[in-house]
mmCIF file with all atom_site columns, C-alpha atoms in Angstrom:
data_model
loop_
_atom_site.group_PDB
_atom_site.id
_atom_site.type_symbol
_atom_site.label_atom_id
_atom_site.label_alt_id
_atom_site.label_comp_id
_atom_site.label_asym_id
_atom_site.label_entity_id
_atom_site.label_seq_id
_atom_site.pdbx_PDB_ins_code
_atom_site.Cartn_x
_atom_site.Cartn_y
_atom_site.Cartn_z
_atom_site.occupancy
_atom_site.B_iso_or_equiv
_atom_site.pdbx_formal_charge
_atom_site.auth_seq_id
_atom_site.auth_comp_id
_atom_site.auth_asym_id
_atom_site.auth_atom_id
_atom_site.pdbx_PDB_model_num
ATOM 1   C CA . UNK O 1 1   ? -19.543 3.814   -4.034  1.00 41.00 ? 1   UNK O CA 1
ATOM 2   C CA . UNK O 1 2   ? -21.311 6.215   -5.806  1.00 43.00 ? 2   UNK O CA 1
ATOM 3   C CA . UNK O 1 3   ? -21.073 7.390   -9.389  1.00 46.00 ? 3   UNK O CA 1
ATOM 4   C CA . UNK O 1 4   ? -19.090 10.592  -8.730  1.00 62.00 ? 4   UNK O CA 1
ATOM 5   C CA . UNK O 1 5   ? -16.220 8.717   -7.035  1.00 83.00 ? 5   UNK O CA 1
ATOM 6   C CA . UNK O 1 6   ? -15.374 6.476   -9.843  1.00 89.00 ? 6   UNK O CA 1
ATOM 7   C CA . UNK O 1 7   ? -12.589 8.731   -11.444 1.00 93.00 ? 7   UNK O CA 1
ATOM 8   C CA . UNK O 1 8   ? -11.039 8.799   -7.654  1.00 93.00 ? 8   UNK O CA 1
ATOM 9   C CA . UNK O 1 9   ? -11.546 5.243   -7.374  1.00 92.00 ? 9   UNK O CA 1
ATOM 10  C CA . UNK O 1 10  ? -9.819  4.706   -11.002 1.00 95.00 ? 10  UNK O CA 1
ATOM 11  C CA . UNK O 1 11  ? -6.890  6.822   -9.754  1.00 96.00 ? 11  UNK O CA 1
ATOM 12  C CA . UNK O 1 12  ? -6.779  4.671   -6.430  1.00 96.00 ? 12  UNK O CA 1
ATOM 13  C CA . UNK O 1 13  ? -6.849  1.047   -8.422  1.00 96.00 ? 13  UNK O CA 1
ATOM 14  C CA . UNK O 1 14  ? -4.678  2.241   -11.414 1.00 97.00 ? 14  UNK O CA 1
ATOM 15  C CA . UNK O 1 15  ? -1.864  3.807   -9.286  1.00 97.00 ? 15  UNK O CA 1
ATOM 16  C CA . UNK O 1 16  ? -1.886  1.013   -7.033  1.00 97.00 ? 16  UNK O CA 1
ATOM 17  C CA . UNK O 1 17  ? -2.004  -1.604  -9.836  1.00 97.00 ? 17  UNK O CA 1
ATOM 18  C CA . UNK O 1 18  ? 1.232   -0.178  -11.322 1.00 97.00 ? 18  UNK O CA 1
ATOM 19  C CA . UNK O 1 19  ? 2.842   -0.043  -8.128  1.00 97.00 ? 19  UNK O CA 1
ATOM 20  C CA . UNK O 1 20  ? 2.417   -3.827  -7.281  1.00 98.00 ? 20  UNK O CA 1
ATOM 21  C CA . UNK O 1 21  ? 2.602   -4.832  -10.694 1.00 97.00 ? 21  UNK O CA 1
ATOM 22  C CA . UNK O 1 22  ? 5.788   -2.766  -11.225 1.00 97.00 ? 22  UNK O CA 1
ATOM 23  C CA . UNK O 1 23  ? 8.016   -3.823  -8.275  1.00 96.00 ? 23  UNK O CA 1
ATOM 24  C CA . UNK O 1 24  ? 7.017   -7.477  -8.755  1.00 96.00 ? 24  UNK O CA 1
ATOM 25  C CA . UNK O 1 25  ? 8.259   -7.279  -12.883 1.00 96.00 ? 25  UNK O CA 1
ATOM 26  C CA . UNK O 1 26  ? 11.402  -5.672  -11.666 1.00 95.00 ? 26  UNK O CA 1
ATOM 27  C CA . UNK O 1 27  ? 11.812  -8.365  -8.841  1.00 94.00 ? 27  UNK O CA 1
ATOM 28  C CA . UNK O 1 28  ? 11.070  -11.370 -11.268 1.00 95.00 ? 28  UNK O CA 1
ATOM 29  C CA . UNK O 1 29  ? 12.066  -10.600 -14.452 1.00 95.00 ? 29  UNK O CA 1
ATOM 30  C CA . UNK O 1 30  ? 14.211  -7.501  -14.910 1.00 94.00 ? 30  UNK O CA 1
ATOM 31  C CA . UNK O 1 31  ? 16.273  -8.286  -12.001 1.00 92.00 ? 31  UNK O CA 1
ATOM 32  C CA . UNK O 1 32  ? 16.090  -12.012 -13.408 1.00 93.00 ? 32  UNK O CA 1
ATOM 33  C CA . UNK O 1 33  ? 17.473  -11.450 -17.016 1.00 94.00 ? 33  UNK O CA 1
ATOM 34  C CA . UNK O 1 34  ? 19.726  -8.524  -15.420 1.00 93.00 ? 34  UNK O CA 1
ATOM 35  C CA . UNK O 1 35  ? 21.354  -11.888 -13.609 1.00 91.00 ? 35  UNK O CA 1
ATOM 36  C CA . UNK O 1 36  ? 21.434  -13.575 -16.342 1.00 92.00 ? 36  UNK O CA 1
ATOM 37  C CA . UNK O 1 37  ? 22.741  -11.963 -18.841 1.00 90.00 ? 37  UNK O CA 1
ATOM 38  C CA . UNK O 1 38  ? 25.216  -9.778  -17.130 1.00 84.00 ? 38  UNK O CA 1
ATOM 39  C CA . UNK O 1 39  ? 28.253  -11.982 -16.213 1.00 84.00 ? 39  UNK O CA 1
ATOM 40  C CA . UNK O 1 40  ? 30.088  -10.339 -14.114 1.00 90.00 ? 40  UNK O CA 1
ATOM 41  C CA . UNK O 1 41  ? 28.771  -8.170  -11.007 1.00 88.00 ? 41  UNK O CA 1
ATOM 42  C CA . UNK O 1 42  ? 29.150  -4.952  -12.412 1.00 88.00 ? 42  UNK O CA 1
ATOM 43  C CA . UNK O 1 43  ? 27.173  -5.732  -15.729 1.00 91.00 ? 43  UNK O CA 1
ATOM 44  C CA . UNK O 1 44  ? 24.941  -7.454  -13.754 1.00 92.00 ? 44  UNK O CA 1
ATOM 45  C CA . UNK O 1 45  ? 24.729  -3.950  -11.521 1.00 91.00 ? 45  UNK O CA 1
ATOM 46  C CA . UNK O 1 46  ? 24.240  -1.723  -14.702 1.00 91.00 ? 46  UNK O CA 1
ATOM 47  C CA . UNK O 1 47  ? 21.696  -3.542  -16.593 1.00 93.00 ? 47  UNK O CA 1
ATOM 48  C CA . UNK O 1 48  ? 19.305  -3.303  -13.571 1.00 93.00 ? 48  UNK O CA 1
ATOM 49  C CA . UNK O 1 49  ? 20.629  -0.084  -12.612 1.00 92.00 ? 49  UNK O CA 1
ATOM 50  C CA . UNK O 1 50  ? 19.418  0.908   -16.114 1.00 92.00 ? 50  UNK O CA 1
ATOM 51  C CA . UNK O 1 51  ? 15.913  -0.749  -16.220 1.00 94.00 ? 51  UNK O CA 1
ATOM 52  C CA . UNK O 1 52  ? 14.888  0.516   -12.363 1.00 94.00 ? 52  UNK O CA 1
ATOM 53  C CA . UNK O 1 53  ? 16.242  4.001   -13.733 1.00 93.00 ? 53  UNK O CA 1
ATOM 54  C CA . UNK O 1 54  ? 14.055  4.017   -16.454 1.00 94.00 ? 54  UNK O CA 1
ATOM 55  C CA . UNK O 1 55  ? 11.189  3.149   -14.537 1.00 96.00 ? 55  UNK O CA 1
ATOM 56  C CA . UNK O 1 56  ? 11.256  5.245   -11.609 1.00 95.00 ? 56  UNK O CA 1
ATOM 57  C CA . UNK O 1 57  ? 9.235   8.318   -13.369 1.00 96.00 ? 57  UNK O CA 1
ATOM 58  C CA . UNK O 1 58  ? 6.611   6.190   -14.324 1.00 97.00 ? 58  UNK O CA 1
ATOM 59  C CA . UNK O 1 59  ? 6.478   4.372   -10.765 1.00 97.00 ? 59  UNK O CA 1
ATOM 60  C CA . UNK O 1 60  ? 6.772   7.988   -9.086  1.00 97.00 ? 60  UNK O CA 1
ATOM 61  C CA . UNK O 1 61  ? 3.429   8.888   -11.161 1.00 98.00 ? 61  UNK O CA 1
ATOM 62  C CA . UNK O 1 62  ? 2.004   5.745   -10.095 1.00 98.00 ? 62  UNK O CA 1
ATOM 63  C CA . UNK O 1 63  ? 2.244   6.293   -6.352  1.00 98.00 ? 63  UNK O CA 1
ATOM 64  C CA . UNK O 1 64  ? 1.047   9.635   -6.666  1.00 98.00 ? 64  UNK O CA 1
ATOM 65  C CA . UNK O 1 65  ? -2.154  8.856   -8.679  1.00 97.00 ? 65  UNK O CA 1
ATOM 66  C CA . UNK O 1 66  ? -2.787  6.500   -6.238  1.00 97.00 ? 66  UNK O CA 1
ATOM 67  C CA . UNK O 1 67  ? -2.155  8.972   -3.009  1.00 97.00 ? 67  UNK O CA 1
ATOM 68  C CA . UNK O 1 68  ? -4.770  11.298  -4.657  1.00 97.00 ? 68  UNK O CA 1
ATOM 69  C CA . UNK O 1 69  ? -7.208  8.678   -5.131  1.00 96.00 ? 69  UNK O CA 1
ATOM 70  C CA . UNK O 1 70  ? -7.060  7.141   -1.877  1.00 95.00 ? 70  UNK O CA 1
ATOM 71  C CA . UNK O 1 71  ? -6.808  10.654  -0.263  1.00 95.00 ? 71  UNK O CA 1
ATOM 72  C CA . UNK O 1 72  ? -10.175 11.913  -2.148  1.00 94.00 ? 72  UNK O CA 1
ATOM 73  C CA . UNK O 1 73  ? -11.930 8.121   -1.738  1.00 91.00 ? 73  UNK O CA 1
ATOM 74  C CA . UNK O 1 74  ? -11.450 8.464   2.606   1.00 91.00 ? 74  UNK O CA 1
ATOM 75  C CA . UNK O 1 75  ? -12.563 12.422  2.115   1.00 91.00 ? 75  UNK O CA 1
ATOM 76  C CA . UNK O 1 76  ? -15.832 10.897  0.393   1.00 89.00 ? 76  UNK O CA 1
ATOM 77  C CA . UNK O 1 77  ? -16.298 7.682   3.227   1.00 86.00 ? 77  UNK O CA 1
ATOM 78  C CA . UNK O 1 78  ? -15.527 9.877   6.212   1.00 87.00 ? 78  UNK O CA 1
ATOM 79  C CA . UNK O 1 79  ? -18.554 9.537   7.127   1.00 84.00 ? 79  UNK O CA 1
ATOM 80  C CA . UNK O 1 80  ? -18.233 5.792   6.565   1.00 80.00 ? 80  UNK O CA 1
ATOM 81  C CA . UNK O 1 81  ? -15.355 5.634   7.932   1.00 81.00 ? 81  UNK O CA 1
ATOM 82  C CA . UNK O 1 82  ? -16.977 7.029   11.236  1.00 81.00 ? 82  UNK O CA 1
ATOM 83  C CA . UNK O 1 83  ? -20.041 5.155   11.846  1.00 81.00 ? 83  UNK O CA 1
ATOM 84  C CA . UNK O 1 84  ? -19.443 1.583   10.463  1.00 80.00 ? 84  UNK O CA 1
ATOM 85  C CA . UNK O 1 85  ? -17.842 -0.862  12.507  1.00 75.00 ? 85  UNK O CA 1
ATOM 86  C CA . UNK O 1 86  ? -14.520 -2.312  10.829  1.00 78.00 ? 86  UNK O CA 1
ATOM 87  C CA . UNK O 1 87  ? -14.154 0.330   8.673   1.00 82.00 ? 87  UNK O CA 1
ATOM 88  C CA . UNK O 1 88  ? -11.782 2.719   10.868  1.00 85.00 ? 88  UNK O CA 1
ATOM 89  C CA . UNK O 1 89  ? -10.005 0.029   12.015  1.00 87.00 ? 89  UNK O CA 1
ATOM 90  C CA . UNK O 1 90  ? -9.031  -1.167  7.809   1.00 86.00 ? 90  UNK O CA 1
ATOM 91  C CA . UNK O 1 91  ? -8.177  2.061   6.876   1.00 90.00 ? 91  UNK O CA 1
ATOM 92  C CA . UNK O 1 92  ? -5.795  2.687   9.988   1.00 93.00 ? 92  UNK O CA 1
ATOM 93  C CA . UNK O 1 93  ? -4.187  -0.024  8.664   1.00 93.00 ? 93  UNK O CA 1
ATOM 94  C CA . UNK O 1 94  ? -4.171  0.251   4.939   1.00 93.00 ? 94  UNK O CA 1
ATOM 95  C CA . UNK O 1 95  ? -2.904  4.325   6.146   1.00 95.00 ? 95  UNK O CA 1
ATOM 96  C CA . UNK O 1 96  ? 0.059   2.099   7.988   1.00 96.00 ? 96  UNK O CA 1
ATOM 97  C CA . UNK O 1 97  ? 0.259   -0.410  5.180   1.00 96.00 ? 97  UNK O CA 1
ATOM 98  C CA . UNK O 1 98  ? 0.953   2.376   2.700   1.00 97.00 ? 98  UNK O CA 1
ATOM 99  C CA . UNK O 1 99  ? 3.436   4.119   4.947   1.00 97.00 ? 99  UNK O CA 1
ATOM 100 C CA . UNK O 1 100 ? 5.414   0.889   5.136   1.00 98.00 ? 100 UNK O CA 1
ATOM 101 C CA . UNK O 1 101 ? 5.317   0.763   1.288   1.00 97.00 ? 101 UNK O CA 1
ATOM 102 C CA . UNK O 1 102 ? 6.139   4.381   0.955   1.00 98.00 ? 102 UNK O CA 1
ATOM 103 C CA . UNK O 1 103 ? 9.305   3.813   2.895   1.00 97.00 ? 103 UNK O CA 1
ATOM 104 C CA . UNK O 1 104 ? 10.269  0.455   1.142   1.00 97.00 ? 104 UNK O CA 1
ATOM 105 C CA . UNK O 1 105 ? 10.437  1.959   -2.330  1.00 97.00 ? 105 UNK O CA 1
ATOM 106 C CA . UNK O 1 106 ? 12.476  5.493   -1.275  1.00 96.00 ? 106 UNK O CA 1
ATOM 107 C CA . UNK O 1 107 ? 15.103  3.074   0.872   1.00 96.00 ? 107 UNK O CA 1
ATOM 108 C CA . UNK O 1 108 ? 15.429  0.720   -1.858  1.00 95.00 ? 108 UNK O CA 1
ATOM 109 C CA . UNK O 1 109 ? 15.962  3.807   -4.203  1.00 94.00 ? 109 UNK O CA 1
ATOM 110 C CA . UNK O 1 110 ? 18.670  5.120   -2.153  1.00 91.00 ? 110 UNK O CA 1
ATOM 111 C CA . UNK O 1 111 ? 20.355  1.793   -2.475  1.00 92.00 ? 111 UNK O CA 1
ATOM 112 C CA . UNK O 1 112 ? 19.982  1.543   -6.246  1.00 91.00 ? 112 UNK O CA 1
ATOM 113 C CA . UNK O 1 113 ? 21.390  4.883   -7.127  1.00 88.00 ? 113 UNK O CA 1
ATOM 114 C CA . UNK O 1 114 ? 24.366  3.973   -4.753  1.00 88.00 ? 114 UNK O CA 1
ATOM 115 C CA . UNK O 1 115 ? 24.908  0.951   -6.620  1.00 90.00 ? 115 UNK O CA 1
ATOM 116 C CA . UNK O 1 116 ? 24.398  2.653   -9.773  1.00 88.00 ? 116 UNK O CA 1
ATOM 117 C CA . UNK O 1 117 ? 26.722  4.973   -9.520  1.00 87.00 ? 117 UNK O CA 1
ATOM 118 C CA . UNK O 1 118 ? 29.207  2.360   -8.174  1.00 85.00 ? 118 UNK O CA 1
ATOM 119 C CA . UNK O 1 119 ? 28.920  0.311   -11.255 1.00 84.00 ? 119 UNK O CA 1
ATOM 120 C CA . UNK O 1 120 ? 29.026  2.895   -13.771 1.00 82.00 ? 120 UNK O CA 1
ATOM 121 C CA . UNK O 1 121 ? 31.481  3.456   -16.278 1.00 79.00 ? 121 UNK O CA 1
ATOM 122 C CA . UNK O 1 122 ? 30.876  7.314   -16.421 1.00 80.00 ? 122 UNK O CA 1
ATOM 123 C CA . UNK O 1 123 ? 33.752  9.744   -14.342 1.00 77.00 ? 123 UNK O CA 1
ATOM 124 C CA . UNK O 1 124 ? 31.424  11.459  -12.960 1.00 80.00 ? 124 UNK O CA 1
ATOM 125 C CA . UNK O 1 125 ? 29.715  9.109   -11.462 1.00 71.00 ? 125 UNK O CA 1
ATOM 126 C CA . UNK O 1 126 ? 32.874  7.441   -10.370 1.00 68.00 ? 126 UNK O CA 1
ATOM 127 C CA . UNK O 1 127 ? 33.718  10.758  -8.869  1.00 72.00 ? 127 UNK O CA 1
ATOM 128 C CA . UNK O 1 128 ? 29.879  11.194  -6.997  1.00 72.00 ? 128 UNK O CA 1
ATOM 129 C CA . UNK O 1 129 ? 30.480  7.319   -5.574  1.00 68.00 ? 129 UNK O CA 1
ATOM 130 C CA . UNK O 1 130 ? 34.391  8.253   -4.312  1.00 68.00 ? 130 UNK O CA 1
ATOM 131 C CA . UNK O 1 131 ? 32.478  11.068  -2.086  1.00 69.00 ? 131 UNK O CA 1
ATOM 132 C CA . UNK O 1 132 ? 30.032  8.291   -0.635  1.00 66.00 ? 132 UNK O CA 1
ATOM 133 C CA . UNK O 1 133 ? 31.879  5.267   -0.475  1.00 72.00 ? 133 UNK O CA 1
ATOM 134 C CA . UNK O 1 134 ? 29.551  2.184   0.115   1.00 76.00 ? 134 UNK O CA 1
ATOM 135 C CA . UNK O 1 135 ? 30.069  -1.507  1.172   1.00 84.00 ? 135 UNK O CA 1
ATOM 136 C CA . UNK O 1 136 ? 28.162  -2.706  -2.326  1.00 83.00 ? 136 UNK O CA 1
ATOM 137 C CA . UNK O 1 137 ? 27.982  -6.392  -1.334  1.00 86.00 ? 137 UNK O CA 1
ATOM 138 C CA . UNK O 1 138 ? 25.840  -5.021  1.831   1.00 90.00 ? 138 UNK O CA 1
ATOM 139 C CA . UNK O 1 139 ? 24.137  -2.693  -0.370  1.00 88.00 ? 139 UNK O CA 1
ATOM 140 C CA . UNK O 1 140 ? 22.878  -5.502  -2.814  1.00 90.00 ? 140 UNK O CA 1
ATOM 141 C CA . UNK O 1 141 ? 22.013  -7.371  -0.123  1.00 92.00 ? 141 UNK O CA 1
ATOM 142 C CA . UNK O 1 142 ? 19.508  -5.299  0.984   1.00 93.00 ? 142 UNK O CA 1
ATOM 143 C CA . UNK O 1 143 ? 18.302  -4.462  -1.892  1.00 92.00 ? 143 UNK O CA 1
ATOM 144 C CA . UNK O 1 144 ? 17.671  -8.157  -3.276  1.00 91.00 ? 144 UNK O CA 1
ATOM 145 C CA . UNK O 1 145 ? 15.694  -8.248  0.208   1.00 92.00 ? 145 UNK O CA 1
ATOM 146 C CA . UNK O 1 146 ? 13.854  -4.983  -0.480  1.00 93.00 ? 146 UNK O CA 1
ATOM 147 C CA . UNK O 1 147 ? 12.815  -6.212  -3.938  1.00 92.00 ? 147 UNK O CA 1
ATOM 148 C CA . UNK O 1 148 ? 10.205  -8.698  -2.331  1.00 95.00 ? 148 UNK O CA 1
ATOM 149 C CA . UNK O 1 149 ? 8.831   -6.780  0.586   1.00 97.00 ? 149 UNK O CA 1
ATOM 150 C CA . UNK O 1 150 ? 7.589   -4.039  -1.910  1.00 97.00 ? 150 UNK O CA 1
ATOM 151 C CA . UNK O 1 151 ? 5.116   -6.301  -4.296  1.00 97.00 ? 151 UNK O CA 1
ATOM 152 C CA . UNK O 1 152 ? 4.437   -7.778  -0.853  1.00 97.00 ? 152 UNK O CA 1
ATOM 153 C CA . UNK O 1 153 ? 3.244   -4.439  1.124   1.00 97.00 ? 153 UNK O CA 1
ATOM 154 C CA . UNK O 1 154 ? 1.551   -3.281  -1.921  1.00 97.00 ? 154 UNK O CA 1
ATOM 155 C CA . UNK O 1 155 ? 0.195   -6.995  -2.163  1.00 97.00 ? 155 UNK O CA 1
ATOM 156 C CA . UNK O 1 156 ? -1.423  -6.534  0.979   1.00 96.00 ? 156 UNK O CA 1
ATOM 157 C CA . UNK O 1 157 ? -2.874  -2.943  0.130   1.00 96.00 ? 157 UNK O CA 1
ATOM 158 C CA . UNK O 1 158 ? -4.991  -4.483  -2.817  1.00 95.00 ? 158 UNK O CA 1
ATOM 159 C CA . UNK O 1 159 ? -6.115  -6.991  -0.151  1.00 95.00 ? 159 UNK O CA 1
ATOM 160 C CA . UNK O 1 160 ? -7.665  -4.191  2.275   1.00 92.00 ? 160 UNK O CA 1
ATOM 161 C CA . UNK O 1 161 ? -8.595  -2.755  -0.951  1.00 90.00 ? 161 UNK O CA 1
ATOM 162 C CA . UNK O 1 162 ? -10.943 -6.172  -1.982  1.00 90.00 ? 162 UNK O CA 1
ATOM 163 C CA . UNK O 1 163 ? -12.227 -5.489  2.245   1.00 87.00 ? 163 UNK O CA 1
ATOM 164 C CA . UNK O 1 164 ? -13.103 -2.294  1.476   1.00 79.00 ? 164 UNK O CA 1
ATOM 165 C CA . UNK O 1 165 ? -15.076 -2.961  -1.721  1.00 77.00 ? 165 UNK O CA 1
ATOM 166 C CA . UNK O 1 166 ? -16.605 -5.905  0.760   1.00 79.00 ? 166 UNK O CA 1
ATOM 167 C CA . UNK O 1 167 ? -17.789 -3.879  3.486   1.00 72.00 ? 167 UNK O CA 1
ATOM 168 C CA . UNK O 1 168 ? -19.164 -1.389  0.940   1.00 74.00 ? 168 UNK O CA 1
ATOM 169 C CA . UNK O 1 169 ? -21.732 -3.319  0.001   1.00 64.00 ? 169 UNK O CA 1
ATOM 170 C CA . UNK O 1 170 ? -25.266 -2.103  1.417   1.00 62.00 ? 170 UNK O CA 1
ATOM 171 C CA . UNK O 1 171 ? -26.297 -5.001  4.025   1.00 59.00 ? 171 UNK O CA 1
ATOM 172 C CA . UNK O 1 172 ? -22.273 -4.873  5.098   1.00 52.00 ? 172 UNK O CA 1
ATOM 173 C CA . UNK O 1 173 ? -22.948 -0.980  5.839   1.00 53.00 ? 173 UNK O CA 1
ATOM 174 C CA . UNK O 1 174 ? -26.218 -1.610  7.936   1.00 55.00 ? 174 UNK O CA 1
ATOM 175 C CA . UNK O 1 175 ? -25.000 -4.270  9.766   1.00 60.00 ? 175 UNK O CA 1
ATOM 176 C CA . UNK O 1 176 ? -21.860 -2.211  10.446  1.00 50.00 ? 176 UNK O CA 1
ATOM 177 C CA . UNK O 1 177 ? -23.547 0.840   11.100  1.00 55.00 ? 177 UNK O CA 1
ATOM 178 C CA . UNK O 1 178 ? -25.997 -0.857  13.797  1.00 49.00 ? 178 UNK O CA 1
ATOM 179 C CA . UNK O 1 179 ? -22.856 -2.858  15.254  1.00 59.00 ? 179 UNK O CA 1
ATOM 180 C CA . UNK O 1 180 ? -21.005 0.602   15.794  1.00 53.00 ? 180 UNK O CA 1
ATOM 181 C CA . UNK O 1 181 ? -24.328 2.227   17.644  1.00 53.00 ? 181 UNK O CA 1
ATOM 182 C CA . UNK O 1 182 ? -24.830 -0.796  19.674  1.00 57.00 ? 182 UNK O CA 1
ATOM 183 C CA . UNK O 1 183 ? -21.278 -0.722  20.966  1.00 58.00 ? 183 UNK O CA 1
ATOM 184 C CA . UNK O 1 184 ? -21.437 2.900   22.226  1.00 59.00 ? 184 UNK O CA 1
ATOM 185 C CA . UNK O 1 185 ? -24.646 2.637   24.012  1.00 55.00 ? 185 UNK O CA 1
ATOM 186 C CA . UNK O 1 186 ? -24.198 1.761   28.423  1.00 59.00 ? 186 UNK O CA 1
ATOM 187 C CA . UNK O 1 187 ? -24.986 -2.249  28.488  1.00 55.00 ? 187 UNK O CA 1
ATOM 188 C CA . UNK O 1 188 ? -27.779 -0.906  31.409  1.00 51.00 ? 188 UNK O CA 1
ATOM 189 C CA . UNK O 1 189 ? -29.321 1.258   29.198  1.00 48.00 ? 189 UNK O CA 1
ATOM 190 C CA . UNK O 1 190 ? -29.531 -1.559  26.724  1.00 46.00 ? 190 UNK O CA 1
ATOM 191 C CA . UNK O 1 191 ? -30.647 -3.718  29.181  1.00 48.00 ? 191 UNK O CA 1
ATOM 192 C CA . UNK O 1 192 ? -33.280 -0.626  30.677  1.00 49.00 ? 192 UNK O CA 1
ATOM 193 C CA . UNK O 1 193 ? -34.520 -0.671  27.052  1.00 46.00 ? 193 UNK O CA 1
ATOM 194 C CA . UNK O 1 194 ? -35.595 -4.688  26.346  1.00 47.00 ? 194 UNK O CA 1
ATOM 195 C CA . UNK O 1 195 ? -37.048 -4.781  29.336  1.00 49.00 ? 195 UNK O CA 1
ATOM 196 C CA . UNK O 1 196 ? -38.951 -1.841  28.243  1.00 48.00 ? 196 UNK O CA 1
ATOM 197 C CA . UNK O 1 197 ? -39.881 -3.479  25.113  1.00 47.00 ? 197 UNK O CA 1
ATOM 198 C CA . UNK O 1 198 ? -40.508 -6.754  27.188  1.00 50.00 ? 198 UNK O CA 1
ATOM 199 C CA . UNK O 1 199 ? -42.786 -4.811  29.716  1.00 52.00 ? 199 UNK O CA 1
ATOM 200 C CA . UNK O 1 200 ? -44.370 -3.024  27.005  1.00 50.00 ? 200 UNK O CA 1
ATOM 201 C CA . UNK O 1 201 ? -45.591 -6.196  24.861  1.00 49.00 ? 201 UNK O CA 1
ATOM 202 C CA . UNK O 1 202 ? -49.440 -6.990  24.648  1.00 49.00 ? 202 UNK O CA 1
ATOM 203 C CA . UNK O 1 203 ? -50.077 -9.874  26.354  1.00 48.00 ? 203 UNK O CA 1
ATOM 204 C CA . UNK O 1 204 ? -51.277 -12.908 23.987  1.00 46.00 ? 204 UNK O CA 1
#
C-alpha cells in the first residue's frame, strides 16, 4: 500500500475492529452478566436491551468508517484488483462476506428492539409492542443465534483482510500479475512462443 492510502486503510481496520470486537463483547460478556444478574426473563431482556441500545450509535459509526475505507482502499487497487491473480476472486468474497454481516447486524436489530419494547416497563412502549405482537421466546431464540454469527462473519472479514495485506506484498503482486497474463494467453500461442525461443537458441 502506499503512503496516501493509510488514512483509508485506518478507517478500513478501525471500523472493522470495532465491529468484531463489539458484537463479540456483547455476545460474551454483556449478554453474559445481562443473564446473570437479571433473574427473571424480563430483567434479563432489559438489561441487554439497555447495553445493545447504548451501543448501537457507536457500532453504526463503526460500520460506516469501515464501508468508506474499504470503498476508497478497492477504488485505489482497481487496478490490482484487475491484473493479479487471486485478488478479484478475495474481494468478491470479502464484498459477499460483508453483505452477510451487513444483514446479520440489521436482522438482529430488528429482533432486539422487538424484545425491547416487549420487556419494557414504559406505556408507550407497551402500547408500540401491542401493535406488533411477537412470539418473544422465538424472538430470543434467534437472536442468541444471531449473537455468534456476527463476531463470526466479521471474524472472517479480518481474515481476507490478513490475505489481502499477504498478496500485497511485492513478489505476491509479480507472481500474481504474471499468473493472470499467462492464463489469458491461447495454450498454442504459448506453445508457438517456446518453441520460438527453443528454435531461436544458439547452439552450444
Amino acid at each position: 500500500m502506499s503512503e496516501r492510502s493509510t488514512g483509508l486503510r485506518s478507517l478500513h481496520d478501525l471500523g472493522l475492529a470495532a465491529w468484531f470486537g463489539g458484537s463479540l463483547m456483547g455476545a460474551v460478556g454483556l449478554n453474559g452478566a445481562a443473564r446473570n444478574e437479571g433473574g427473571t426473563w424480563r430483567d434479563t431482556a432489559r438489561i441487554a436491551s439497555a447495553g445493545w441500545a447504548k451501543w448501537t450509535p457507536v457500532n453504526a459509526a463503526a460500520i460506516a468508517v469501515h464501508l468508506v475505507g474499504a470503498t476508497g482502499l478497492l477504488a485505489v487497487n482497481a487496478d490490482r484488483v484487475a491484473t493479479q491473480r487471486g485478488v478479484g476472486a478475495s474481494t468478491v468474497a470479502k464484498t459477499l462476506l460483508t453483505g452477510a454481516a451487513l444483514a446479520a447486524t440489521a436482522y438482529s436489530r430488528v429482533l432486539g428492539k422487538k424484545i425491547e419494547l416487549a420487556s419494557s416497563d414504559s406505556p408507550e412502549d407497551a402500547e408500540k409492542a401491542a401493535e406488533h405482537p411477537v412470539d418473544t421466546d422465538e424472538a430470543q431464540r434467534r437472536l442468541t443465534s444471531m449473537q455468534w454469527v456476527i463476531p463470526a462473519l466479521t471474524g472472517g472479514l479480518l481474515v481476507l483482510n490478513a490475505l489481502h495485506g499477504e498478496q500485497q506484498r511485492p513478489e505476491e503482486q509479480a507472481r500474481g500479475r504474471w499468473e493472470r497474463a499467462r492464463s489469458m494467453v491461447p495454450p498454442m500461442h504459448m506453445a508457438h512462443m517456446a518453441h520460438m525461443s527453443h528454435c531461436g537458441r544458439p547452439a552450444d
